[in-house]
PDB file of C-alpha atoms in Angstrom:
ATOM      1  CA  UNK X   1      97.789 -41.468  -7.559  1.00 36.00           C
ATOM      2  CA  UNK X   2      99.920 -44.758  -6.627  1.00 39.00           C
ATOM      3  CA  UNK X   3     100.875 -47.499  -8.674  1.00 41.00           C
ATOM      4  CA  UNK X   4     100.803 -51.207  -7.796  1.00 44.00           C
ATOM      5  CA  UNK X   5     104.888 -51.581  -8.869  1.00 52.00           C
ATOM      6  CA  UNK X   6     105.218 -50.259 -12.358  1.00 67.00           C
ATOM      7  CA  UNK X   7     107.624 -51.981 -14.401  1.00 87.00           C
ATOM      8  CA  UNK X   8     107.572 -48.968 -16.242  1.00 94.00           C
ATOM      9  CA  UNK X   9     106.899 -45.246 -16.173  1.00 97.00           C
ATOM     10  CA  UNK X  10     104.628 -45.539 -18.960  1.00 96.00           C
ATOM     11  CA  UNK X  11     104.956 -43.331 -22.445  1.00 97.00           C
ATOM     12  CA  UNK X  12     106.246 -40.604 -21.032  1.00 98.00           C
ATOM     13  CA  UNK X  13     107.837 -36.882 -21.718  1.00 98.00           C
ATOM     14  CA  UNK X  14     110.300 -36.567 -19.390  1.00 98.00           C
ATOM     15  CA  UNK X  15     112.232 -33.189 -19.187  1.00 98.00           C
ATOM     16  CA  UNK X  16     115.113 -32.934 -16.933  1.00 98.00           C
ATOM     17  CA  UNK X  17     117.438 -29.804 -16.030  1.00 98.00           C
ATOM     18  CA  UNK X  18     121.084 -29.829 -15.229  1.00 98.00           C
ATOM     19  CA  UNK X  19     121.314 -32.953 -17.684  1.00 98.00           C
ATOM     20  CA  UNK X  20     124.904 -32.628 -19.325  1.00 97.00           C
ATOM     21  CA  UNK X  21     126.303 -34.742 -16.030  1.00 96.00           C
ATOM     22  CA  UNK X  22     126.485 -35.377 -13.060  1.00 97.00           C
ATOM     23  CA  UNK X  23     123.409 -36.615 -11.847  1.00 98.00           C
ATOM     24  CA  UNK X  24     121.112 -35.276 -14.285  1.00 98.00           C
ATOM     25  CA  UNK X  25     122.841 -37.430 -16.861  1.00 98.00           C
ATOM     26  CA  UNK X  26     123.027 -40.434 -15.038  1.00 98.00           C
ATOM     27  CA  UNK X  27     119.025 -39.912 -14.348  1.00 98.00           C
ATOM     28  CA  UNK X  28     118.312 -39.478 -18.606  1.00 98.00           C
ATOM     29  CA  UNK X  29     120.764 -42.754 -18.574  1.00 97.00           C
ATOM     30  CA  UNK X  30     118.680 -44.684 -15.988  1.00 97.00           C
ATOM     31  CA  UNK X  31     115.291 -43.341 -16.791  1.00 98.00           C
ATOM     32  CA  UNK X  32     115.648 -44.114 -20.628  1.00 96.00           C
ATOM     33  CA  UNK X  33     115.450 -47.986 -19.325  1.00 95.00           C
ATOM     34  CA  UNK X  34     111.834 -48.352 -17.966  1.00 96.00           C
ATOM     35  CA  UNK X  35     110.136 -45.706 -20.427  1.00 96.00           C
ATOM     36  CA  UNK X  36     107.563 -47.255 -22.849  1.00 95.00           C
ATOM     37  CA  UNK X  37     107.994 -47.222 -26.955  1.00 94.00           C
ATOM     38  CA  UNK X  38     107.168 -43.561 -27.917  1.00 94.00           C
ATOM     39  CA  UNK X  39     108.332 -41.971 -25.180  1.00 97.00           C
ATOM     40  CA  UNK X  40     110.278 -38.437 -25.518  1.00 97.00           C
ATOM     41  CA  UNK X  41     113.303 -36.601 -23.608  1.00 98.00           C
ATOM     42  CA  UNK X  42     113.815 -32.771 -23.195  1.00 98.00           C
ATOM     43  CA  UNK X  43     117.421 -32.681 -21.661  1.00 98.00           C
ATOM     44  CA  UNK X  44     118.020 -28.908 -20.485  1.00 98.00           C
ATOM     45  CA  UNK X  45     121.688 -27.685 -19.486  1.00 98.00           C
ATOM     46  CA  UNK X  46     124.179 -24.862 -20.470  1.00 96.00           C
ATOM     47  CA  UNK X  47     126.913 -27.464 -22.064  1.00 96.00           C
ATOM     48  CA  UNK X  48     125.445 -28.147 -25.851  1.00 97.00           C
ATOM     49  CA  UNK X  49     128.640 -30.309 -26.495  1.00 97.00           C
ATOM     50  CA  UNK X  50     127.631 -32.447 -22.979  1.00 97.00           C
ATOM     51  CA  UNK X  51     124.434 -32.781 -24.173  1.00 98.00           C
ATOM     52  CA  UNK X  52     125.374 -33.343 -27.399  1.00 97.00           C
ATOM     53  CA  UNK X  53     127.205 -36.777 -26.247  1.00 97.00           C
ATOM     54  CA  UNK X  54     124.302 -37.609 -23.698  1.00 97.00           C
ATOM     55  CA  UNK X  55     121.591 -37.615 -26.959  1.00 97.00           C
ATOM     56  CA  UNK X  56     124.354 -39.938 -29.007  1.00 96.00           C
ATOM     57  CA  UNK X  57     124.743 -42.549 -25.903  1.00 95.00           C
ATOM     58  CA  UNK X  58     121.174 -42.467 -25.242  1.00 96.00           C
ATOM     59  CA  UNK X  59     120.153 -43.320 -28.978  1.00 93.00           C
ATOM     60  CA  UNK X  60     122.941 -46.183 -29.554  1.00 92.00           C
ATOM     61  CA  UNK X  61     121.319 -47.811 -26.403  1.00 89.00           C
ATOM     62  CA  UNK X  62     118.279 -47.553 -28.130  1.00 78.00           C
ATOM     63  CA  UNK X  63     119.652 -49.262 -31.154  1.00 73.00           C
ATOM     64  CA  UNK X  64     118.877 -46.694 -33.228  1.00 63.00           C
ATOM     65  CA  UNK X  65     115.256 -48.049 -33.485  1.00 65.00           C
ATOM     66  CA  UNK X  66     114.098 -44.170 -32.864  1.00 70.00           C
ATOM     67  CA  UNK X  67     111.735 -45.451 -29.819  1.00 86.00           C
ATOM     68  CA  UNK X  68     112.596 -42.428 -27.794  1.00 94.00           C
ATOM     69  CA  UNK X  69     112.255 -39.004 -29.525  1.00 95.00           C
ATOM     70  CA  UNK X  70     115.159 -36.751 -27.194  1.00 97.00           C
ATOM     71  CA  UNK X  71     115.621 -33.190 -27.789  1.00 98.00           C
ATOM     72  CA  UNK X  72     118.252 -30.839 -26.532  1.00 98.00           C
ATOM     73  CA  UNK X  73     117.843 -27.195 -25.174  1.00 98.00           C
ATOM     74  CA  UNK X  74     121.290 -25.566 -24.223  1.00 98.00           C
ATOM     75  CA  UNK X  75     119.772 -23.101 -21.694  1.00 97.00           C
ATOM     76  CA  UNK X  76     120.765 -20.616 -19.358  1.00 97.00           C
ATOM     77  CA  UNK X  77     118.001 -21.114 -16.420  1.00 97.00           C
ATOM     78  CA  UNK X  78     119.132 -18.233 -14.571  1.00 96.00           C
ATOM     79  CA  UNK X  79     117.344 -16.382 -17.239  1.00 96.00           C
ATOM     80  CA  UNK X  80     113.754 -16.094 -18.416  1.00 97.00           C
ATOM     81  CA  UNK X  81     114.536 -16.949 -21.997  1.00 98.00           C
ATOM     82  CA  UNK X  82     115.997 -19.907 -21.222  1.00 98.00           C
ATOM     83  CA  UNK X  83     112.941 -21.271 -19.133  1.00 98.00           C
ATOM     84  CA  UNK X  84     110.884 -20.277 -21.766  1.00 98.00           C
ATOM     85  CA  UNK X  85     113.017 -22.034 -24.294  1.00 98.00           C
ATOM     86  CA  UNK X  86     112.622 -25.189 -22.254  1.00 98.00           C
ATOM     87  CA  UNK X  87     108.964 -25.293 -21.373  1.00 98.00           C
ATOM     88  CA  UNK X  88     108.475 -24.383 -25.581  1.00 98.00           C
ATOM     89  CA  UNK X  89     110.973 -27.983 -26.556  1.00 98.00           C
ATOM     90  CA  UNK X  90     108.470 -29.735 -24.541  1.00 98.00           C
ATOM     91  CA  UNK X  91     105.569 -28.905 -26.033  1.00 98.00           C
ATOM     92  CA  UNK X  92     106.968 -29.102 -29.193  1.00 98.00           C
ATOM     93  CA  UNK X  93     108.160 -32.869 -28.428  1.00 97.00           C
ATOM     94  CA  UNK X  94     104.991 -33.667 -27.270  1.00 97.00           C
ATOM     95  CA  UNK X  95     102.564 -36.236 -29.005  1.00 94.00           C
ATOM     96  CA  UNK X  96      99.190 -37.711 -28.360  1.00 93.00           C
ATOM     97  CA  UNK X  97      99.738 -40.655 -26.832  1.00 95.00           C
ATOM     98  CA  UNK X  98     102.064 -39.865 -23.716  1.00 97.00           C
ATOM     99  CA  UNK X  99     100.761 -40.765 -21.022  1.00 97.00           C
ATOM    100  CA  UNK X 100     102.659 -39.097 -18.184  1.00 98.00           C
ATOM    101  CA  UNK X 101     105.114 -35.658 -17.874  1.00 98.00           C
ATOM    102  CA  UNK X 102     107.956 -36.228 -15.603  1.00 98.00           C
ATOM    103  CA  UNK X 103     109.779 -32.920 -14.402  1.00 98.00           C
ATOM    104  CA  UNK X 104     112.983 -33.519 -12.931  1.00 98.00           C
ATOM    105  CA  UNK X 105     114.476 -30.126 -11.530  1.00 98.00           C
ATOM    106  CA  UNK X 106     118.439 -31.057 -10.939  1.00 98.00           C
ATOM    107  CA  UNK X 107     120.086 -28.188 -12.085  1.00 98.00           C
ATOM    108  CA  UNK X 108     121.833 -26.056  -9.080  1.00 97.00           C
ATOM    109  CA  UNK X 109     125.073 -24.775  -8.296  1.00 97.00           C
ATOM    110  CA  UNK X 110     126.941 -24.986  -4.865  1.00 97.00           C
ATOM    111  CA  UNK X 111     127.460 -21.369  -4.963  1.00 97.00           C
ATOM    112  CA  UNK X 112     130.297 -19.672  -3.141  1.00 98.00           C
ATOM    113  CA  UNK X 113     131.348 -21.373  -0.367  1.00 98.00           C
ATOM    114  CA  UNK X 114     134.331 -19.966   0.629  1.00 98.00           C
ATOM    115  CA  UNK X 115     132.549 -17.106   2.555  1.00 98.00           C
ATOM    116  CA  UNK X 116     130.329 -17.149   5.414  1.00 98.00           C
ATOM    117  CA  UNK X 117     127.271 -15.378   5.958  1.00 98.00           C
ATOM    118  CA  UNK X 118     128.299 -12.240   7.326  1.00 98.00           C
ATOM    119  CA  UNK X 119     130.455 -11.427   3.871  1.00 98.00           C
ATOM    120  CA  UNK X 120     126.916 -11.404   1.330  1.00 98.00           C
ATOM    121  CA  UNK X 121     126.005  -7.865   1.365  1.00 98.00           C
ATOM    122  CA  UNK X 122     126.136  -7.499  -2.415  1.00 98.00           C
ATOM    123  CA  UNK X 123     122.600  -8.071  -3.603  1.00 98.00           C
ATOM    124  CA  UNK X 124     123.186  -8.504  -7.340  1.00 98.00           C
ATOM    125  CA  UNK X 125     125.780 -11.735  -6.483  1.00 97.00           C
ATOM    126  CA  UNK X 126     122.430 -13.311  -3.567  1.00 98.00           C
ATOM    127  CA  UNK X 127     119.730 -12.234  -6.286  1.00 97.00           C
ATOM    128  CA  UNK X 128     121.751 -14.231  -9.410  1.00 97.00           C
ATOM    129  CA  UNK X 129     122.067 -17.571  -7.061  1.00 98.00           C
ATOM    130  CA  UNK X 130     118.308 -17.511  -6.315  1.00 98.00           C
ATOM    131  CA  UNK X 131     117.282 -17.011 -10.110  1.00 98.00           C
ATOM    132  CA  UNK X 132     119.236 -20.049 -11.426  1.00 98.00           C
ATOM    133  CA  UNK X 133     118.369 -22.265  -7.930  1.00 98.00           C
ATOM    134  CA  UNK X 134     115.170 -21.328  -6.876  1.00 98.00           C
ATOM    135  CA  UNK X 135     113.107 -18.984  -9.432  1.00 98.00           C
ATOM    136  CA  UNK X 136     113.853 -21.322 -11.725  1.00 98.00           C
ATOM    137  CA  UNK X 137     112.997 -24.034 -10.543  1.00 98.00           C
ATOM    138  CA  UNK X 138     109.369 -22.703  -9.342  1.00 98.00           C
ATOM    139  CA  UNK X 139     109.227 -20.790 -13.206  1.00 98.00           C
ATOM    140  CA  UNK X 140     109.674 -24.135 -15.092  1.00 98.00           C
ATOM    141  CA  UNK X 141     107.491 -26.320 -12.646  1.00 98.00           C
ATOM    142  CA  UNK X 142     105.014 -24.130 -13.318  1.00 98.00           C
ATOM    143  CA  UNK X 143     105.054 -23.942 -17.192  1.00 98.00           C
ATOM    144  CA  UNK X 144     104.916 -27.478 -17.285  1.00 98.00           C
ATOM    145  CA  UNK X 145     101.988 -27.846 -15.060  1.00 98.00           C
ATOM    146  CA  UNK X 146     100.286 -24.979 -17.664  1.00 98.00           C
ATOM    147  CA  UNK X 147     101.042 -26.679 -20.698  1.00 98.00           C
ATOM    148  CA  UNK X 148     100.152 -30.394 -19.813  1.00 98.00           C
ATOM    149  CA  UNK X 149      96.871 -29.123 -17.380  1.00 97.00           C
ATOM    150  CA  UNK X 150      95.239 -32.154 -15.391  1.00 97.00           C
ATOM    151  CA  UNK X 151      94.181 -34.445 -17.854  1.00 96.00           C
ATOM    152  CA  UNK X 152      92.110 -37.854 -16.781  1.00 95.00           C
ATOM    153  CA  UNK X 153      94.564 -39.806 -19.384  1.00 93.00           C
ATOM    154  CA  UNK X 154      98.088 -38.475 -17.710  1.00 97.00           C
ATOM    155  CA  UNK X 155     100.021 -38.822 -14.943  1.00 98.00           C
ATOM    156  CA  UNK X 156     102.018 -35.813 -13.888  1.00 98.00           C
ATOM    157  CA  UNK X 157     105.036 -36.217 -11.697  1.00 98.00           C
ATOM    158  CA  UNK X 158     107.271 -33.411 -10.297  1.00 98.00           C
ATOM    159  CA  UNK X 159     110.457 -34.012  -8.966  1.00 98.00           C
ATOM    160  CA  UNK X 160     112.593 -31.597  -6.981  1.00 98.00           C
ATOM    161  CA  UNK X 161     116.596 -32.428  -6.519  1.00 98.00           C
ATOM    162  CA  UNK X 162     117.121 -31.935  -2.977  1.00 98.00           C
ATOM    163  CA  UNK X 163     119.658 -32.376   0.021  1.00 98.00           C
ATOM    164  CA  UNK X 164     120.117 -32.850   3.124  1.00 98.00           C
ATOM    165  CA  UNK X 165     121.225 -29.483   3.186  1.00 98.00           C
ATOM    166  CA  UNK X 166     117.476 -28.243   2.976  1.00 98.00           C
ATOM    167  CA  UNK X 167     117.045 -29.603   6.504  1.00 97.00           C
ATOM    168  CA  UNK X 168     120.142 -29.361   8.022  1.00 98.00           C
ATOM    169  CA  UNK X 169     122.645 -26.059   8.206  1.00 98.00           C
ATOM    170  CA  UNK X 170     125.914 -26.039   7.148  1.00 98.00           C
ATOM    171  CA  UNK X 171     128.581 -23.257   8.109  1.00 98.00           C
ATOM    172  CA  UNK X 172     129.617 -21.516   5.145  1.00 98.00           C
ATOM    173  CA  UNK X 173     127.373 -23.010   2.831  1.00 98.00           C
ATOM    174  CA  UNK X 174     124.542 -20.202   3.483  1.00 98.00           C
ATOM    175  CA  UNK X 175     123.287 -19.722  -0.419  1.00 98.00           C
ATOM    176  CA  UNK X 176     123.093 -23.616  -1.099  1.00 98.00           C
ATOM    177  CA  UNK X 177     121.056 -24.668   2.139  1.00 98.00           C
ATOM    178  CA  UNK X 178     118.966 -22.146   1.662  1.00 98.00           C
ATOM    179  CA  UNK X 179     118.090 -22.398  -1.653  1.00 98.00           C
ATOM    180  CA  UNK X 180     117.189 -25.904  -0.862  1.00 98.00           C
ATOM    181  CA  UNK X 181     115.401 -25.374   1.639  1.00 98.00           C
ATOM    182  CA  UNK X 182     113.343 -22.997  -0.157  1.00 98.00           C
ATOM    183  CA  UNK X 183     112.968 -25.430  -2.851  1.00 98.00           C
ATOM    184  CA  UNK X 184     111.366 -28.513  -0.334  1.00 98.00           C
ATOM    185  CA  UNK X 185     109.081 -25.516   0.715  1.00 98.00           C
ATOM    186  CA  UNK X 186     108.271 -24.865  -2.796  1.00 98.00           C
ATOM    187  CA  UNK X 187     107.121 -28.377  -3.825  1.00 98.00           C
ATOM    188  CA  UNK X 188     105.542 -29.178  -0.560  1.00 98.00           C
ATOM    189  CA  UNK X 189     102.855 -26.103  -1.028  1.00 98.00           C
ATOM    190  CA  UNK X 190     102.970 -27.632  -4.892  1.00 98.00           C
ATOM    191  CA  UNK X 191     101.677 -30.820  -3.355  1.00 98.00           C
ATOM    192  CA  UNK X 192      99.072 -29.562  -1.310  1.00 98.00           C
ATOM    193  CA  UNK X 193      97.588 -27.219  -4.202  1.00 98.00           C
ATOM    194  CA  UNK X 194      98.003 -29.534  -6.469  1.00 98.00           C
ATOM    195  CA  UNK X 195      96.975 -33.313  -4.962  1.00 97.00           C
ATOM    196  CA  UNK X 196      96.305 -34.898  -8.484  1.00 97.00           C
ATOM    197  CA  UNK X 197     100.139 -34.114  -8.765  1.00 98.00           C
ATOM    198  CA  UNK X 198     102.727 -36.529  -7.616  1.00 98.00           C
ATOM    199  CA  UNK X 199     105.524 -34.168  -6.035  1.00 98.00           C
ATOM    200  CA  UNK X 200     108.704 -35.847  -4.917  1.00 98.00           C
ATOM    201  CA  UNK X 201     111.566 -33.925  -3.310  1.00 98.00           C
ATOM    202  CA  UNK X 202     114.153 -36.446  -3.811  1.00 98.00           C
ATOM    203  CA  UNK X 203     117.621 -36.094  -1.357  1.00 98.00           C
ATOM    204  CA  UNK X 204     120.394 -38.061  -3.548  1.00 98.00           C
ATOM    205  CA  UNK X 205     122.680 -38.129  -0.632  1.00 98.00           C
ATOM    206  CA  UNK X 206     126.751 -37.674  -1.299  1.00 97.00           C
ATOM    207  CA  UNK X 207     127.910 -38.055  -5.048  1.00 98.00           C
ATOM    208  CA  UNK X 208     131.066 -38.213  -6.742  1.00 97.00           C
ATOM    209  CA  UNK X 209     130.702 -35.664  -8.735  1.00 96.00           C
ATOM    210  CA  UNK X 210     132.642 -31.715  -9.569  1.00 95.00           C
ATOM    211  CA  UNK X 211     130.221 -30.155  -6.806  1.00 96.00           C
ATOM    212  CA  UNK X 212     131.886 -32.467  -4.343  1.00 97.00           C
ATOM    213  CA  UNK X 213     135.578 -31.130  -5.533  1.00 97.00           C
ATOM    214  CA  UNK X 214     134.574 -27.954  -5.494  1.00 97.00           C
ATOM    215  CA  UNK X 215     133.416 -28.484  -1.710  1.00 98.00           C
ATOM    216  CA  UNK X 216     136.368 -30.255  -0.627  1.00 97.00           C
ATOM    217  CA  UNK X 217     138.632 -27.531  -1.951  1.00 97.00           C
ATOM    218  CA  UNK X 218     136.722 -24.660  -1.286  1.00 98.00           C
ATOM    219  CA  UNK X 219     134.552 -24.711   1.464  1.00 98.00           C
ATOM    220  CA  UNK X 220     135.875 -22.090   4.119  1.00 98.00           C
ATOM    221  CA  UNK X 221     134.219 -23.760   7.516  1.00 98.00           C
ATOM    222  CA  UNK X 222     137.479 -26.756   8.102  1.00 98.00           C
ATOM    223  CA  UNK X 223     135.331 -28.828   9.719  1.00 98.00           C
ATOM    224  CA  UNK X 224     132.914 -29.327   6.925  1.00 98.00           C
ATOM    225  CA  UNK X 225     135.834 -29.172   4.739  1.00 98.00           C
ATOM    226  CA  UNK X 226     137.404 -32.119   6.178  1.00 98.00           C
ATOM    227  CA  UNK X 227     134.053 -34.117   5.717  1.00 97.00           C
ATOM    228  CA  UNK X 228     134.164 -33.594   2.215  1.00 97.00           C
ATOM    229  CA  UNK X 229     137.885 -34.607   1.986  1.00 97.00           C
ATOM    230  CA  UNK X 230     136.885 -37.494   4.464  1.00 97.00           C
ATOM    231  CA  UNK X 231     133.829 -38.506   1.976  1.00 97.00           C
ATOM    232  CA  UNK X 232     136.463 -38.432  -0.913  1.00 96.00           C
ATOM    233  CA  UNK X 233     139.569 -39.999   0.367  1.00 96.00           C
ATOM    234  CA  UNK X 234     137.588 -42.433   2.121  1.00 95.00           C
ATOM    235  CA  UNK X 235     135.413 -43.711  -0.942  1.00 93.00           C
ATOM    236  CA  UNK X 236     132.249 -43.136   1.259  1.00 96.00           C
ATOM    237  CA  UNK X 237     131.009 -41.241  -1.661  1.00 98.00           C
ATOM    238  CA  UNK X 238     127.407 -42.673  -3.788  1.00 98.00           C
ATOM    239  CA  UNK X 239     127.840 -42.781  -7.649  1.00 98.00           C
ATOM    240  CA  UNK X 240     125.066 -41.276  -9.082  1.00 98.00           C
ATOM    241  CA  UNK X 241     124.027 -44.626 -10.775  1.00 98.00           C
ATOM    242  CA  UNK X 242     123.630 -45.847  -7.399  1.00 98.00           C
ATOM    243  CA  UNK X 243     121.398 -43.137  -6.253  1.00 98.00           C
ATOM    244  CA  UNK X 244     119.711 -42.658  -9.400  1.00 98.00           C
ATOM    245  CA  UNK X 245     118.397 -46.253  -8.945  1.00 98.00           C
ATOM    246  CA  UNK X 246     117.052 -45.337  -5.878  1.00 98.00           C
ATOM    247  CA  UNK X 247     115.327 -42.541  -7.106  1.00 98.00           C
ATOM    248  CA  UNK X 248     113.733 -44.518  -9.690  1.00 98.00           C
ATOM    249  CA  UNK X 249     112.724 -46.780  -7.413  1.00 98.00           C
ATOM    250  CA  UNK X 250     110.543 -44.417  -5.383  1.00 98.00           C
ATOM    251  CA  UNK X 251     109.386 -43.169  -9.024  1.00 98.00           C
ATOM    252  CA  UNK X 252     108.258 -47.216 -10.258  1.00 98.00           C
ATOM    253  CA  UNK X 253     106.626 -47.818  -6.285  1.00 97.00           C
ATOM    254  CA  UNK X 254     105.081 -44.302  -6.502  1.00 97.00           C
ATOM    255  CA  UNK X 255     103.832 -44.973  -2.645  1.00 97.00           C
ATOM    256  CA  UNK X 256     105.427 -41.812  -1.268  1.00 98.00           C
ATOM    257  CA  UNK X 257     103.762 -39.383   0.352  1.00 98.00           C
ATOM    258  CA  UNK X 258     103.139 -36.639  -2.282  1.00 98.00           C
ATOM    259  CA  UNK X 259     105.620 -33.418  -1.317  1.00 98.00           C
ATOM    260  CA  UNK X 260     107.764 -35.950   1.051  1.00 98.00           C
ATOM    261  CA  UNK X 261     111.239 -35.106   1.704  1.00 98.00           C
ATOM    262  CA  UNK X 262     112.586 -38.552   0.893  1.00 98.00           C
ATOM    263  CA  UNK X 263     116.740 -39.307   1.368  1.00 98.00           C
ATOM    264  CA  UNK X 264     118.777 -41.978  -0.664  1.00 98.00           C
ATOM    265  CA  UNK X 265     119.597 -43.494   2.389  1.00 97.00           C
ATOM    266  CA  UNK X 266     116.205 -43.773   3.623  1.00 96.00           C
ATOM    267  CA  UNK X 267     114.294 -47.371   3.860  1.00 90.00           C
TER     268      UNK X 267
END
């Protein structure tokens, strides 16, 4: 489905992962602006107390009106209960009425960087970083997409967090290029099983945000270390206001190709 330049994104149910900050937070922040009277937030993340905050900011901009119904779900995605405990929010939050479910998968973890590939032999430590990055990711998408089937009076939109790092290799970073890599793959096959499905897999370029301190200080290849110091020091860093925009812009267009690989600094 495309859309002749929304203003809006409609009444929606919008559930996003990783939402406590950082990105995720920034996208609740800049989604909550072009969502129609009605319209209804799951926000998933392990910090209660960050999401706790988000909810309060997001309901003074409303003016306390009560237009958008948000719900929290402190969740642990690397485990089953906690996808389960986010797919069950949103169809508890749901009401006749909205007219489109937006998925935004953004939680991930950088995983350990300081190592290269040669030192992951335990696989307990791989096997935990592909059930919070990946599993989870492909666990979720799919309960959503069972409890809101295709329905002639809803949009459905699925939106995978990516990176350049799902295209690209990076020495030392073998558990976080992967997994997004494996995540593109994922919604790509998503969009070709599923073409009444609008499956983005967004790229929000560099952020200022703890993953990129935790890169700069502990990423064990120095050349790729020095790029993320350079980034810093440099201020050649996006906020993720800036690329959240973005994002939303491809979402309000909607002319993507459906399972596109699409980068912030793309035209």
């Amino acid at each position: 489905m495309q859309a002749d330049n929304n203003a809006d994104l409609g009444r929606a149910l919008c559930i996003i992962t990783g939402a406590s900050r950082g990105f995720g937070r920034a996208a609740a922040k800049t989604i909550s602006r072009v969502l129609k009277p009605g319209s209804a937030f799951v926000l998933a993340a392990r910090s209660a107390e960050g999401l706790r905050t988000l909810k309060a900011e997001l309901t003074e901009a409303d003016g306390g009106k009560g237009d958008l119904v948000i719900c929290c779900v402190a969740a642990d995605l690397a485990l089953m209960d906690g996808v389960e405990s986010v797919v069950k929010a949103a169809k508890e939050t749901f009401v006749e009425g909205i007219e489109h479910i937006i998925l935004i998968n953004n939680a991930a973890c950088l995983g350990d960087v300081s190592r290269y590939f040669r030192s992951f032999t335990d696989m307990a430590e791989v096997d935990s970083y592909w059930s919070f990055n990946v599993t989870s990711a492909l666990c979720l998408t799919s309960g959503i997409l069972q409890a809101f089937p295709k329905s002639p009076n809803r949009r459905r939109t699925m939106v995978n967090i990516s990176s350049l790092c799902g295209i690209r290799p990076y020495p030392s970073w073998v558990l976080y290029c992967s997994g997004k890599a494996a995540r593109d793959m994922m919604f790509k096959v998503l969009a070709e099983e599923e073409p009444d499905v609008r499956v983005l897999n967004y790229a929000p370029g560099p952020l200022d945000t703890d993953m990129m301190v935790t890169a700069k200080t502990m990423t064990a290849d120095p050349g790729l270390k020095d790029l993320c110091i350079d980034l810093t020091e440099n201020r050649k860093l996006l906020t993720c206001e800036t690329s959240c925009a973005k994002m939303l812009k491809l979402l309000l267009e909607d002319s993507y190709a459906s399972g596109a690989h699409v980068d912030v600094f793309d035209p």
